[in-house]
Amino acid sequence: MAHESTYKPSTGFERWLDARLPIPRLMYDQFGVFPMPRNVNYLWTFGAILMFLLATQIATGIVLAMHYQPTVDGAFNSIEKIMRDVNWGWLLRYAHAVGASMFFFAAFVHMFRGLYYGSYKAPREILWMLGVLILVLMIATAFMGYSLVWGQMSFWAVTVITNLFTSLDTLIPGLGTMLVEWIWGGFAVGEPTLNRLFALHYLFPFLIAGVVILHVWALHIPGSNNPTGVDIKTKSDTLPFHPYFTIKDGFAVLLFCILFGAFLFYAPNYLGHSDNYIPADPLVTPAHIVPEWYFLPFYAILRVIPDKLMGVLALFGAIVVLFLVPWLDTSRIRSVSYRPIFKWFFWLFVICCIALGYFGSQAPEGWKLLWGRICTIYYFAFFLIIMPVVGLIEKPRRLPGSITESVLGKPSASAVGGAA
Amino acid sequence: MRSTSKLFAALAVFAMALPATVHAAGDAPEIEAQEWSWAPPFGQFDKGQLQRGYKVYKYVCANCHSMNLLSYRNLGEPGGPGFSEAAVKALAAQAQIQDGPDDTGQMFMRPGIPADRFKAPFANKEAARAANGGAYPPDLSVMAKARPHGPDYLYALLTGYEEAPDDMTMSRGMHYNAAFPGHQIAMANPLIEGVVEYTDGTASTPDNYAKDVTAFMMWAAEPKLEERYRVGARIMLFLIAFAIVMYLTKKAVWAPVHKRDHSEETKT
Ligand code: HEM
């Protein structure tokens, strides 16, 4: 919540700095005494986990870039050289690769949390949209990063995805081809393509970091939502960020690191595809071209649609629709816990997304194609039909009077006085 | 609210397990899992096995397959076959390596040194193809990571040569293999009983050759595997201990809040 600053510079230097660049005041107000709803659960620690992961990706990435060689002949071997001959190179490379998977995993949990608790509703629309923008940037970054390995999957994923732009040829003949050749920097995926992918892969994480600052800024105006979706009413509904949430977030980051470490040290290639250990070969197409697991739901949507241009539009639509969620949901109630009908549709949506991930990994034929289509229809129907309609017809359960009441199970005696 | 977080957690775990089914699916033959000495979390390579595996590679596979990412020095590095410094020098010196140009601009041949890469059997891809009836024998450096099921597949491939079933027409120069996708492979069975003489008492059987050369390929693909497990064990232990301390601290920090709530609840 935007609140009066209570920071009191205690030393001469702090007073001097406060009058010039008040960073200590900012930190104190936003991360020291910042009022958090006291009832947020562990799903609210994923923001901190994501911050940690972004920092990890940037740190490992910068060191990798010092040894990486963005050339068609050198890329694959330079990565193997990092793993073999650079001190701790194997750790850097695997941490960066597994870290990308962890990043998406955490972002998906973070987003489903937002969807479930209605964290996108007024006054948090811009916060949510900045989140979706981060997702878009993450997708682009991860795609470009994966291509840098220059293995078979890297090469063919770049080929397939950049070729999607040629579908524009059906609108204006020649437009798509022109665009694709401009992206490639030539007449096929090659060295100029690899070079620009590397340059942009280095740039984008810093764009993400910039948008994350806006995201946290937008968060700190209304403050965090909470599992009841009820606004903060009195001071007793809140606890200061420090020490209560610094310690809780810290604990959660550690738990997450244990999951991260389990993959990193014991199964670093489990989430990847073995074909990417075959150096890129433009003359040999892999039997199945599949993207990394975190793109599979989107890939499924692309492929179940028979028309190429429509498929591409659906692919983009699947993300664009997320930007509109704050206005598609007509319910006044934030938290799905108090929405008896919508609750079912919500969990069905979660299952649908996981199922789309599975179908994305399979050849689109037979019953898988049919169910892939059904899930795709449900994906869009969930946002475009169910969200607006259920919000209008549903009778929500009774909300607790306040956050304190939900914690204590009854109205608080000292709520009016403000116990915190 | 608790149940919601649990549901989230359960679905998350389920979603993470998905890639396993994803990898399992496909049209490749079933591959049986083997027991390997390097299984996580504490496994190690068997030095004797890696030395035998190197021997099989050197005397059999290296006639057709390169291993461009490896140098002779790797054979003596920690976590590998553990050849002595003298043995590495001797092994390297057995190869004739092209070097140059010298002062007169000529290329010349010299015995290998530990810093040299493993000598490749062919000068280039085209020569390799020409010598193998048009099929290219792929580089084996990271082969153990470049196929689904990794070492289990390699072992199955090397022990998978059989008579072709009657109803199958084999293309010319192709060999039937139970593990190879499509079952027709251009590589003839390389592991015939007795092609390599083991001197450490291990039986010189094709099955042992297959196991040993697979282990060697696994090490070649993941030379830092032992270091990874070792560092991993330390970091995981540290993380778990730190997490416990952090949990107790978190409980202590929150205790006054919960105590106050409790007294509020009991106040009438
Ligand atoms: C680089 C990736 C991201 C970082 C570092 C990040 C960071 C954060 C942080 C630190 C918070 C506050 C703590 C919390 O509530 O969990 C937060 C809240 C939030 N984020 Fe993100 N975020 C990222 C991506 C996303 C994405 C992809 C979305 C989805 C559109 C999103 C939507 C939200 C929402 C709606 C909130 C408010 C939650 C609430 O108060 O209930 N974020 N984010």
GROMACS .gro file of C-alpha atoms in nm, chain B residues 27 40 56 65 83 88 104 121 126 128 131 150 165 184 190 213 216-217 234 237 249:
model
   21
  447ASP     CA    1   0.798  -4.529  -3.202
  460PRO     CA    2   2.284  -4.093  -0.873
  476VAL     CA    3   3.750  -5.142  -2.681
  485HIS     CA    4   3.417  -4.325  -3.503
  503PHE     CA    5   4.564  -4.377  -1.633
  508VAL     CA    6   4.878  -4.118  -2.088
  524THR     CA    7   5.969  -2.419  -4.441
  541PRO     CA    8   3.995  -4.213  -3.819
  546GLU     CA    9   3.293  -3.732  -4.673
  548ALA     CA   10   3.404  -4.136  -4.337
  551ALA     CA   11   3.454  -4.580  -4.629
  570GLY     CA   12   2.141  -4.274  -2.305
  585PRO     CA   13   1.283  -6.180  -3.888
  604GLN     CA   14   1.814  -5.148  -3.999
  610PRO     CA   15   3.147  -5.449  -3.406
  633VAL     CA   16   3.258  -4.927  -2.391
  636PHE     CA   17   3.353  -4.524  -2.139
  637MET     CA   18   3.115  -4.328  -2.362
  654ARG     CA   19   2.766  -3.096  -0.015
  657LEU     CA   20   2.330  -3.104   0.265
  669THR     CA   21   1.386  -1.894   1.272
   0.00000   0.00000   0.00000
